[in-house]
XYZ file of C-alpha atoms in Angstrom:
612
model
C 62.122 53.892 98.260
C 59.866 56.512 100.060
C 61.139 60.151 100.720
C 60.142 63.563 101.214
C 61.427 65.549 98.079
C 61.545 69.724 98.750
C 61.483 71.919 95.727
C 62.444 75.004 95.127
C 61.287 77.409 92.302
C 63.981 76.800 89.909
C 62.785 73.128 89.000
C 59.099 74.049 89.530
C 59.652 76.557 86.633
C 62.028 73.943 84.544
C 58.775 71.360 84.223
C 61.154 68.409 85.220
C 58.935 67.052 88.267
C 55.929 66.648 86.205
C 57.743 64.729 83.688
C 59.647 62.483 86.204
C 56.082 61.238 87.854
C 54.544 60.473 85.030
C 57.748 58.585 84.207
C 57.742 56.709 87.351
C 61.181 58.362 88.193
C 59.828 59.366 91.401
C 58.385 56.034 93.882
C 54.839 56.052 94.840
C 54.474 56.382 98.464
C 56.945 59.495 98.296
C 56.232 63.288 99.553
C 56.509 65.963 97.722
C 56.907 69.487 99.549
C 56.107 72.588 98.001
C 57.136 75.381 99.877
C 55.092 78.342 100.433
C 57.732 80.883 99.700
C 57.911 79.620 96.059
C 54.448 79.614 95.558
C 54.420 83.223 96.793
C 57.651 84.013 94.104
C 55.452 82.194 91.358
C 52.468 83.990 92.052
C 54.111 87.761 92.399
C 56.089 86.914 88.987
C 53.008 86.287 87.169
C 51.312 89.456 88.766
C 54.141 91.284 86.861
C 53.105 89.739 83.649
C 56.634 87.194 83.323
C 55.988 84.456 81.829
C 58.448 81.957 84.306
C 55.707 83.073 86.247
C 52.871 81.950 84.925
C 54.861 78.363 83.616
C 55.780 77.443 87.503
C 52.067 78.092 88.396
C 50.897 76.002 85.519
C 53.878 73.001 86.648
C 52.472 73.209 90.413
C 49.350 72.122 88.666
C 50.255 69.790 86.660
C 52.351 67.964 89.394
C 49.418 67.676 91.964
C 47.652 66.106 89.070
C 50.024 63.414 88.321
C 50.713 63.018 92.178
C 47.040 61.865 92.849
C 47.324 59.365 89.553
C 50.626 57.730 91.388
C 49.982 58.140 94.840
C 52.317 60.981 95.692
C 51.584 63.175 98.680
C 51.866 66.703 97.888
C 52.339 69.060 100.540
C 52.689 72.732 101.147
C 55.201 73.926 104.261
C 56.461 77.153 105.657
C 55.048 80.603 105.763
C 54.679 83.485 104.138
C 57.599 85.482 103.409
C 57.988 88.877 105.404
C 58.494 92.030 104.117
C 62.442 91.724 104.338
C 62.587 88.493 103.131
C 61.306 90.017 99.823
C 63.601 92.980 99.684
C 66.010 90.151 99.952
C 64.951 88.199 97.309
C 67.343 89.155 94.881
C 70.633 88.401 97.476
C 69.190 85.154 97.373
C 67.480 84.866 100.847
C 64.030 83.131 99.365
C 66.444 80.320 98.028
C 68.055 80.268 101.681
C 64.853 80.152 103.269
C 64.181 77.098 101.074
C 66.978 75.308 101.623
C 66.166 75.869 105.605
C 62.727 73.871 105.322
C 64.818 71.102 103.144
C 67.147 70.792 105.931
C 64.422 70.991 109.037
C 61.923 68.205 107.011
C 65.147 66.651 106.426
C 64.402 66.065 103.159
C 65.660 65.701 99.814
C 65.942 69.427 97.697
C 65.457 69.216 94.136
C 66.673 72.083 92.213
C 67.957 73.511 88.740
C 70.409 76.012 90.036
C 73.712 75.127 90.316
C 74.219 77.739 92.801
C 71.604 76.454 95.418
C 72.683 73.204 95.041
C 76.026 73.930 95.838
C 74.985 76.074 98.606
C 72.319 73.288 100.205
C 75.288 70.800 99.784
C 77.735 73.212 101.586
C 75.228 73.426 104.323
C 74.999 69.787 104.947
C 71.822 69.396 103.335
C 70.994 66.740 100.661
C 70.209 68.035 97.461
C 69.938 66.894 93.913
C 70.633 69.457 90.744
C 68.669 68.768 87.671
C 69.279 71.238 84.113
C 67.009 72.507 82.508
C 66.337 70.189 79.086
C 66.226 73.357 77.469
C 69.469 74.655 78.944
C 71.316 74.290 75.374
C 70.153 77.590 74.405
C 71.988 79.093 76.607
C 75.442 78.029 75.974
C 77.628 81.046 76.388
C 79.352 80.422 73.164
C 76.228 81.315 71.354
C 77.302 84.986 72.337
C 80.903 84.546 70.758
C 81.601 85.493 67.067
C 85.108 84.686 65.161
C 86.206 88.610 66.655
C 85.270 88.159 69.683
C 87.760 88.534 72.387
C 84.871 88.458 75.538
C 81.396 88.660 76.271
C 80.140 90.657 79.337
C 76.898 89.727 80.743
C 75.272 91.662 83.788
C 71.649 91.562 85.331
C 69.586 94.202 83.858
C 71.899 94.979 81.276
C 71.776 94.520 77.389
C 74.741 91.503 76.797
C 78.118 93.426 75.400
C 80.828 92.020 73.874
C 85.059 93.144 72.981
C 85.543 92.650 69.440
C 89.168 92.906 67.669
C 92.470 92.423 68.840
C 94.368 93.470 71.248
C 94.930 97.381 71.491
C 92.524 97.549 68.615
C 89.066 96.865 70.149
C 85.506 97.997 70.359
C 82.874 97.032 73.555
C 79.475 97.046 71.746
C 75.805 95.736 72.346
C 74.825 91.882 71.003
C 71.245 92.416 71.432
C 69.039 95.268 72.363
C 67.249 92.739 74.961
C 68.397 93.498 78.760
C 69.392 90.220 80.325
C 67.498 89.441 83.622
C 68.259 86.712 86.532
C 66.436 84.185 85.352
C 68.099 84.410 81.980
C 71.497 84.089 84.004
C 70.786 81.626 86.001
C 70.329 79.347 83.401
C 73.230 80.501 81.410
C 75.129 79.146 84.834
C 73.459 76.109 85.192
C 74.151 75.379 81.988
C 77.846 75.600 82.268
C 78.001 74.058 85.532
C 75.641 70.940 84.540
C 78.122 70.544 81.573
C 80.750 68.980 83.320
C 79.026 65.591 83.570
C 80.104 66.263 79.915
C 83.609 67.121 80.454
C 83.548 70.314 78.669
C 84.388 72.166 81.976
C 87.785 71.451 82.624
C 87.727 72.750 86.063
C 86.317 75.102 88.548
C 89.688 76.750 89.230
C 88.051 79.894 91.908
C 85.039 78.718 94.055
C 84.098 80.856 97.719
C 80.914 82.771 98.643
C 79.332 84.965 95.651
C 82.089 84.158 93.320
C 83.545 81.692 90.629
C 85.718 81.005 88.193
C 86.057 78.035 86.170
C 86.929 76.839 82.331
C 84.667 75.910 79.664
C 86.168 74.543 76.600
C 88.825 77.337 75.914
C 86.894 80.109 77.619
C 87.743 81.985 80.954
C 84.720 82.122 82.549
C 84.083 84.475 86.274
C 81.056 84.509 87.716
C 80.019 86.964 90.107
C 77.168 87.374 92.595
C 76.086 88.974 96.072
C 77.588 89.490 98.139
C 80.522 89.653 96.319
C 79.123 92.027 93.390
C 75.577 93.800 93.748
C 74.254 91.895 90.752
C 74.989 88.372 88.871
C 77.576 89.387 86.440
C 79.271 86.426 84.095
C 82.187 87.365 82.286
C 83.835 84.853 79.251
C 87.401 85.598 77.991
C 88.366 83.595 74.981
C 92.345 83.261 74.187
C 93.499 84.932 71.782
C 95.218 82.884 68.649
C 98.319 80.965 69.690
C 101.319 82.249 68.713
C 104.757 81.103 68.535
C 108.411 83.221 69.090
C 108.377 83.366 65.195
C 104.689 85.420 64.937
C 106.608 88.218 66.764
C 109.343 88.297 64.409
C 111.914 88.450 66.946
C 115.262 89.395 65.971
C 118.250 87.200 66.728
C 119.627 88.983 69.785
C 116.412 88.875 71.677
C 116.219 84.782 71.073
C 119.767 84.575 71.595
C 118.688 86.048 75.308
C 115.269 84.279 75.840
C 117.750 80.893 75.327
C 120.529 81.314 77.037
C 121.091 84.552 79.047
C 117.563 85.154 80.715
C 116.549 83.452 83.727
C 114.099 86.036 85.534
C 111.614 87.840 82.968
C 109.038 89.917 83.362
C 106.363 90.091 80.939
C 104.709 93.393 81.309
C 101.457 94.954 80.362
C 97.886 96.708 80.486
C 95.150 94.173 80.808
C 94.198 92.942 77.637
C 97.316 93.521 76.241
C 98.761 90.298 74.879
C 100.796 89.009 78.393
C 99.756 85.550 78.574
C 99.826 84.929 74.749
C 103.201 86.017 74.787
C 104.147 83.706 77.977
C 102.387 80.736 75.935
C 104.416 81.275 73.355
C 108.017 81.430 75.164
C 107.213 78.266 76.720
C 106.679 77.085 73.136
C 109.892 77.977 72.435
C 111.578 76.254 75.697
C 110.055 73.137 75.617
C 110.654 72.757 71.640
C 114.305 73.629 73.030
C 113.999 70.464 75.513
C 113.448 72.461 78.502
C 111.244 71.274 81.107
C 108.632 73.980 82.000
C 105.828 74.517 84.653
C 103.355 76.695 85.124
C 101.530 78.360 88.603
C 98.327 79.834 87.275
C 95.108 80.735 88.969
C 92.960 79.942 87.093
C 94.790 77.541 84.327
C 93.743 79.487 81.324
C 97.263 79.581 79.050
C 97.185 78.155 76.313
C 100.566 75.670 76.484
C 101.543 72.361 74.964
C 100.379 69.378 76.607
C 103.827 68.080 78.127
C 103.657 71.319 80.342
C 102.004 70.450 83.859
C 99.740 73.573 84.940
C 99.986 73.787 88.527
C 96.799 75.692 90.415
C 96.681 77.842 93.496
C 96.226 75.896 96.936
C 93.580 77.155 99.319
C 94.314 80.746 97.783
C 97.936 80.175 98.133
C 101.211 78.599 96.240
C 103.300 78.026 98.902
C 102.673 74.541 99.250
C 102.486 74.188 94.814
C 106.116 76.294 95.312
C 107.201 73.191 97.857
C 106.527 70.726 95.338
C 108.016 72.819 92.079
C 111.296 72.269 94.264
C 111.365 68.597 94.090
C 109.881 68.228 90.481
C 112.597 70.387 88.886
C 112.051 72.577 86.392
C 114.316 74.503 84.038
C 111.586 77.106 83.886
C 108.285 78.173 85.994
C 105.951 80.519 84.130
C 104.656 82.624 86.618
C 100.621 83.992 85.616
C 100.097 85.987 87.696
C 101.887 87.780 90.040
C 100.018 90.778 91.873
C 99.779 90.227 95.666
C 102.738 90.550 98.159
C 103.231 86.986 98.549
C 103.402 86.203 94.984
C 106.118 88.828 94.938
C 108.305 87.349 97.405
C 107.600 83.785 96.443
C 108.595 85.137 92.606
C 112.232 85.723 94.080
C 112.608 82.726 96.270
C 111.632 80.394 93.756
C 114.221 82.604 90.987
C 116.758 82.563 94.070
C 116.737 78.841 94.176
C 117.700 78.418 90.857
C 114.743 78.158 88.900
C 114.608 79.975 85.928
C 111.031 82.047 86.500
C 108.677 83.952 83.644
C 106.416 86.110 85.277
C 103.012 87.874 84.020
C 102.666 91.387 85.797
C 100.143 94.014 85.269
C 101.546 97.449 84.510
C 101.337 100.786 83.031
C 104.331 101.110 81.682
C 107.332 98.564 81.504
C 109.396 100.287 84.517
C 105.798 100.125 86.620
C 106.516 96.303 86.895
C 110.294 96.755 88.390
C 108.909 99.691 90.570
C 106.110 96.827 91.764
C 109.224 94.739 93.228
C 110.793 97.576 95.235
C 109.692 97.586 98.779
C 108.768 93.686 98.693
C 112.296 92.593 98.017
C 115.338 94.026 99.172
C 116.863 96.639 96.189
C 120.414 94.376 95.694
C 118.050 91.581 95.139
C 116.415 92.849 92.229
C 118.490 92.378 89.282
C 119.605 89.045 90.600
C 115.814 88.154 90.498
C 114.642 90.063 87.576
C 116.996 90.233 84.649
C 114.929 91.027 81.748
C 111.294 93.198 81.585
C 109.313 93.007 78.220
C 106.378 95.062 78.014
C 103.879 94.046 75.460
C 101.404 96.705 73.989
C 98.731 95.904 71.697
C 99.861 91.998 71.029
C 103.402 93.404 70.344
C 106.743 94.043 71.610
C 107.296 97.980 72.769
C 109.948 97.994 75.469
C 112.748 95.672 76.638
C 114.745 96.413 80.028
C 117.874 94.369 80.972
C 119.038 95.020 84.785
C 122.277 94.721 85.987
C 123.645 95.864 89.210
C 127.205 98.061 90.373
C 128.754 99.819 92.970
C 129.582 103.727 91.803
C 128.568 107.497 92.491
C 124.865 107.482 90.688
C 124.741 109.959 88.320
C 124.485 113.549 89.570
C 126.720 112.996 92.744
C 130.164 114.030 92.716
C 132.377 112.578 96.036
C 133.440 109.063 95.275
C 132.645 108.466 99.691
C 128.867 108.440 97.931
C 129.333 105.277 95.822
C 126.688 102.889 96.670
C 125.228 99.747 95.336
C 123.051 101.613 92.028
C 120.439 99.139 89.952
C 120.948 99.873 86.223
C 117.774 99.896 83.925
C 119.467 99.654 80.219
C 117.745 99.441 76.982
C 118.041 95.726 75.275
C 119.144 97.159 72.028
C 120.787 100.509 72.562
C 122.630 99.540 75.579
C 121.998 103.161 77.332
C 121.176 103.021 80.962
C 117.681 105.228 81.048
C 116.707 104.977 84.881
C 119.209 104.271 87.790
C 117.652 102.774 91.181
C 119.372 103.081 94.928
C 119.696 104.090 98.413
C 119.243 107.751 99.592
C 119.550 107.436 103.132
C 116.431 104.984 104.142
C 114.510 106.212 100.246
C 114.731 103.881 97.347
C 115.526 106.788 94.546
C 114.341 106.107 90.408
C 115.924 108.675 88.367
C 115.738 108.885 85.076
C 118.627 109.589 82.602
C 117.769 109.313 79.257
C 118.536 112.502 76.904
C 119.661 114.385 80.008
C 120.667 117.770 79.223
C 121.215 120.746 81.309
C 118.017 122.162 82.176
C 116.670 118.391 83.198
C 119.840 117.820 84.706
C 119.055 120.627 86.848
C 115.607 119.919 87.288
C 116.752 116.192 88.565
C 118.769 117.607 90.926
C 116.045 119.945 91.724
C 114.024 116.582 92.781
C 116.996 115.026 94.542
C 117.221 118.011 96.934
C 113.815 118.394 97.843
C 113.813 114.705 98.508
C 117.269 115.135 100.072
C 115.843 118.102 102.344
C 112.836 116.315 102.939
C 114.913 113.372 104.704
C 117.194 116.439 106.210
C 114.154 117.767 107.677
C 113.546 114.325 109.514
C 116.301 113.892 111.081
C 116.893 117.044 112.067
C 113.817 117.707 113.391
C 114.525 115.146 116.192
C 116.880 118.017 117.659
C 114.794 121.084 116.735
C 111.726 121.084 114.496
C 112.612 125.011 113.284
C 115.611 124.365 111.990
C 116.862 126.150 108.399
C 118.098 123.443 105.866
C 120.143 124.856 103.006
C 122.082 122.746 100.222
C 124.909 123.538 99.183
C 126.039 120.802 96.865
C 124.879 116.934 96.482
C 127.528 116.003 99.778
C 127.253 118.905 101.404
C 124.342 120.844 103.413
C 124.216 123.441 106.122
C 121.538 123.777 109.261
C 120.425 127.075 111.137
C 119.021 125.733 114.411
C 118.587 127.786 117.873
C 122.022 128.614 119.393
C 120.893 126.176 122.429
C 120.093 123.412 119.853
C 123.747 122.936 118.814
C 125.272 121.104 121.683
C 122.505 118.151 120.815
C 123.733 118.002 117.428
C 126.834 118.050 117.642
C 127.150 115.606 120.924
C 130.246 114.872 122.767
C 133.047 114.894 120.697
C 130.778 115.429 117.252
C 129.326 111.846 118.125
C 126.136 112.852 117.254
C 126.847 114.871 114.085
C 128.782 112.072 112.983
C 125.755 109.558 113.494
C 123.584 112.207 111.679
C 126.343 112.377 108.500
C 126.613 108.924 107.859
C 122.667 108.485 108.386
C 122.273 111.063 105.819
C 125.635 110.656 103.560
C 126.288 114.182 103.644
C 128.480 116.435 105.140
C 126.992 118.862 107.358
C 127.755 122.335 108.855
C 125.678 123.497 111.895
C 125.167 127.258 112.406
C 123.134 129.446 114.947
C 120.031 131.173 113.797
C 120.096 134.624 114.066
C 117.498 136.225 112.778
C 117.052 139.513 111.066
C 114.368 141.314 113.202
C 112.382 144.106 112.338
C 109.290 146.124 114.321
C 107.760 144.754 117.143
C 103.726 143.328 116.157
C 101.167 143.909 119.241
C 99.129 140.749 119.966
C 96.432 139.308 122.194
C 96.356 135.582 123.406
C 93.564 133.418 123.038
C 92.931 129.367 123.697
C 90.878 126.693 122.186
C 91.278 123.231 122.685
C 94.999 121.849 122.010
C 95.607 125.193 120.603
C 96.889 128.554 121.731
C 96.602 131.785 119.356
C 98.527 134.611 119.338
C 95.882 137.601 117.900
C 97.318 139.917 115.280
C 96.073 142.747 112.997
C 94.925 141.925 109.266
C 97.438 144.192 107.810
C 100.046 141.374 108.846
C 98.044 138.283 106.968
C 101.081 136.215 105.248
C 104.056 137.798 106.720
C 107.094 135.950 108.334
C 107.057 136.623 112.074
C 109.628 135.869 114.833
C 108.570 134.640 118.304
C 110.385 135.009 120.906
C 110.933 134.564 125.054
C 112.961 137.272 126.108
C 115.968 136.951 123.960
C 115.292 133.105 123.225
C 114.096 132.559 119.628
C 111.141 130.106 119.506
C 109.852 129.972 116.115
C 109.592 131.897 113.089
C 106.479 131.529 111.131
C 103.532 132.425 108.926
C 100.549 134.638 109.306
C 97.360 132.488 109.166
C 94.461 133.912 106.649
C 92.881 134.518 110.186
C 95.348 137.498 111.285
C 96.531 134.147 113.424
C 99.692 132.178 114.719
C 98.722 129.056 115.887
C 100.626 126.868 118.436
C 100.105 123.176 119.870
C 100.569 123.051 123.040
C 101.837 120.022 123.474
C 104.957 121.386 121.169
C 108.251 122.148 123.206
C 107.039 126.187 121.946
C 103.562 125.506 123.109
C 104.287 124.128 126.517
C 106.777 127.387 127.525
C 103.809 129.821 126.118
C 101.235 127.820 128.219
C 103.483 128.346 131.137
C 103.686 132.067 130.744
C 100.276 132.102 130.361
C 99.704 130.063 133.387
C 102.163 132.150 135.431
C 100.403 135.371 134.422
C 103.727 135.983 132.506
C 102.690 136.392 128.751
C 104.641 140.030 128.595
C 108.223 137.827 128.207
C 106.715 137.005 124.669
C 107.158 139.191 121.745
C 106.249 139.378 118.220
C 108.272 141.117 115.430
C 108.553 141.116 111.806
C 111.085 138.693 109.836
C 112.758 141.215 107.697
C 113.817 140.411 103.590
C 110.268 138.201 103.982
């Protein structure tokens, strides 16, 4: 059949059309259209000496050869590329430009990338991928070794690889020879044209500049503009498969992984050994006849083949969450949970019954409890997560248990302060090491392992400034000066302005009553009265939202007391500038403006704060 055949600079380079006319592959009668862009690419690559340069030349030859032997047409089409078509070359707007003049001769594009071909399909425009016959060479497993744990491969770049285990690993060159695009490009149209093959299992990650897919047992993530500056391929290869008894577990920790746990965390730094140790526990469940699932993205554990891997939906597992529901299992490894929705779906999903495994990044094993605080509500939290293991270097460093009570957290004394506290306990010890609740509308962590006096004081130290901090808050609703002093963990006193008090204290202590249970303190309002000392001469300037009150140098970081006639209205610092500074859209700001306004500014006075 006749047809017009566009091709872009990929296959001109590869040597394929060449063959497939003198093959008869291609009918007589056909068209073939060369555009002018690649002809331009060809030529400027050869300039520079690069030999895919002077190869495509040589194949543009050759094909208008063979056309005239089998009565092909051979024509050129387009123009010349502009200046910013050229800058652009490399975010792949000559290939676009190609694919345009396929799509407007609506004809037929022929190419060896992968990329293009996915791209001129996406667009609606027919296209037909070809690999290279050469493209064996560059299988990506020819960068792997028996220590390697992944190969890193970035334009312009010499290739690098991580070889050694987990927590015990070097990144080092595997060739003094920088890789370039072309080089890449056929490294990913080599795995791509594989899965005619079946040896990719499947493109788990595919949107605009990015994808990830499997190859054999390797992890592979491919990046390009505009998603990374650069083409960037990155191949992770699992670590050995391990089972429960490679850890040397003791009997306890089983005894809890079988019977007692239902929502663990597996915990760690990336790299660290996670998803080898999630393989391995759902080893252990279905040798225990448990029925397991998985929801991965992408499907990279390594897990017996009676466990169904379930992907991600359109980004998403709500709709792969729907359907664990109706299949059932006893357990749902979870790899890997990170964004907010994973979070919550994480809890429904344990909250339904489901026994749930999930992989978390973190720092440090309470990181990956701290990661559920804010996205669930704090009660829920031990009922959802009952167990944290946090894996360092391939092996087992830290095990949490959680349980939750009602009592006075540690540090408080009044038993009116009991509240619902989340207890972080080491597996083997027993000892509760962090406690987690309410502080008014704070979620607290505090630490209590090896507590002695001096941290005991320097814990309470950090509940009152977080204490005073809330204080201040609320407080400042009724006067934004006010003095907040502790004086024990249920009991704190406020200096306000004498005509603040009725507000606090409402009708009938309404209001202070509000504010105590708010807080969960008892509280004792006072007047301010300050301790004055010499009056400070001063000159009034404005700027903007501001107002200035002018004094000399020699007061620079002293306390000072304003005030309007006998009316306190704030107490405050010196500026470096010999300044006090006041917004005048403040309650303070708005009287001074007045005054000024009303030619009245000799009601205000300035005088020191003594003791300051």
């Amino acid at each position: 059949m006749n047809k017009k055949i566009v091709l872009d600079t990929s296959i001109i380079i590869d040597g394929i059309i060449s063959n497939k006319i003198e093959n008869n592959e291609i009918d007589e009668g056909s068209e073939i259209i060369i555009p002018r862009l690649a002809i331009d690419e060809l030529q400027s690559q050869a300039c520079k000496q690069r030999e895919h340069g002077f190869v495509g030349l040589a194949e543009l030859r050759r094909i208008r050869e063979k056309c005239k032997i089998h009565n092909i047409d051979v024509r050129i089409a387009g123009g010349m590329p502009t200046p910013g078509d050229i800058k652009l070359a490399k975010n792949g707007r000559i290939d676009s430009l190609i694919c345009a003049i396929a799509e407007e001769e609506e004809a037929i594009l022929y190419t060896s990338d992968y990329i293009q071909y996915l791209t001129a399909i996406a667009s609606g425009v027919q296209s037909i991928f070809y690999r290279s016959v050469t493209s064996s060479e560059f299988d990506i497993e020819n960068y792997f070794d028996e220590n390697t744990m992944s190969v890193h491969l970035i334009e312009g770049v010499e290739p690098l690889a991580k070889k050694g285990t987990p927590g015990n690993f070097i990144l080092e060159k595997i060739s003094n020879e920088k890789l370039n695009k072309v080089v890449l490009n056929e490294i990913i149209n080599f795995l791509f044209s594989t899965r005619e093959n079946k040896k990719v299992s499947n493109i788990e990650i595919s949107f605009d500049g990015c994808y990830v897919l499997m190859y054999k047992n390797l992890r592979i993530v491919i990046t390009f503009p505009p998603v990374s500056n650069k083409i960037e391929i990155t191949a992770v290869r699992p670590i050995k498969k391990l089972t429960l008894k490679d850890y040397e577990l003791d009997t306890k920790l089983i005894e809890r992984l079988s019977s007692d746990a239902e929502g663990i965390l597996i915990a760690g730094r990336p790299g660290s050994g996670k998803s080898t140790f999630a393989s391995s526990i759902a080893d252990h469940y279905v040798s225990n006849n448990r029925l397991v699932k998985t929801l991965e993205s992408p499907r990279d554990l390594q897990v017996p083949d009676n466990i169904v891997q379930y992907g991600s939906f359109k980004n998403g597992y709500e709709r792969v969450a729907d359907l664990l529901l109706l299949v059932r299992p006893d357990f749902t490894i979870f790899d890997e949970v990170r964004r907010i929705r994973d979070f919550e779906l994480f809890a429904d999903l344990r909250l339904t019954g489901i026994g749930m495994i999930g992989v978390i990044h973190a720092n440090e094993a309470l990181d990956a409890i701290q990661r559920f605080i804010g996205k669930i509500e704090l009660g829920l939290i031990p009922h959802v997560i009952d167990t944290v293991i946090f894996i360092n270097g391939g092996k087992i460093e830290k095990i949490y248990e959680l349980k939750l009570t009602v009592k006075v957290p540690t540090g408080m004394i009044e038993q009116d302060l009991s509240r619902p506290v989340v207890e972080i306990r080491d597996f083997y010890s027993k000892e509760v090491e962090y406690e987690i609740y309410s502080y008014g509308e704070e979620n607290i962590i505090i630490p209590l392992k090896n507590i002695d006096k001096k941290t005991a004081g320097e814990k309470n130290n950090r509940i009152n400034k977080l204490a005073e901090s809330k204080i201040r808050e609320v407080i400042g609703r009724f006067d934004n000066q006010a003095e907040i002093k502790i004086i024990s963990n249920d009991k704190i006193r406020i200096l306000v302005s004498k005509d603040k008090i009725p507000k606090i204290i409402g009708r009938g202590g309404s209001t202070i009553s509000e504010i105590e249970k708010i807080l969960g303190v008892k509280i004792d309002v006072e007047a301010k009265v300050p301790s004055i000392g010499d009056e400070i001469p001063f000159s009034i300037s404005e700027s903007g939202s501001r107002i200035y009150l002018l004094v000399d140098e020699e007061h620079i970081g002293k306390k000072v007391n304003l005030f309007l006639n006998e009316e306190l209205l704030a107490s405050n610092q010196i500026g470096k500038r010999s300044k006090l500074k006041i917004d005048k859209k403040s309650e303070v700001g708005r009287k001074v403006f007045n005054l000024i306004m009303s030619n009245n500014q000799d009601a205000l006075k300035i005088y020191e704060s003594k003791g300051d």
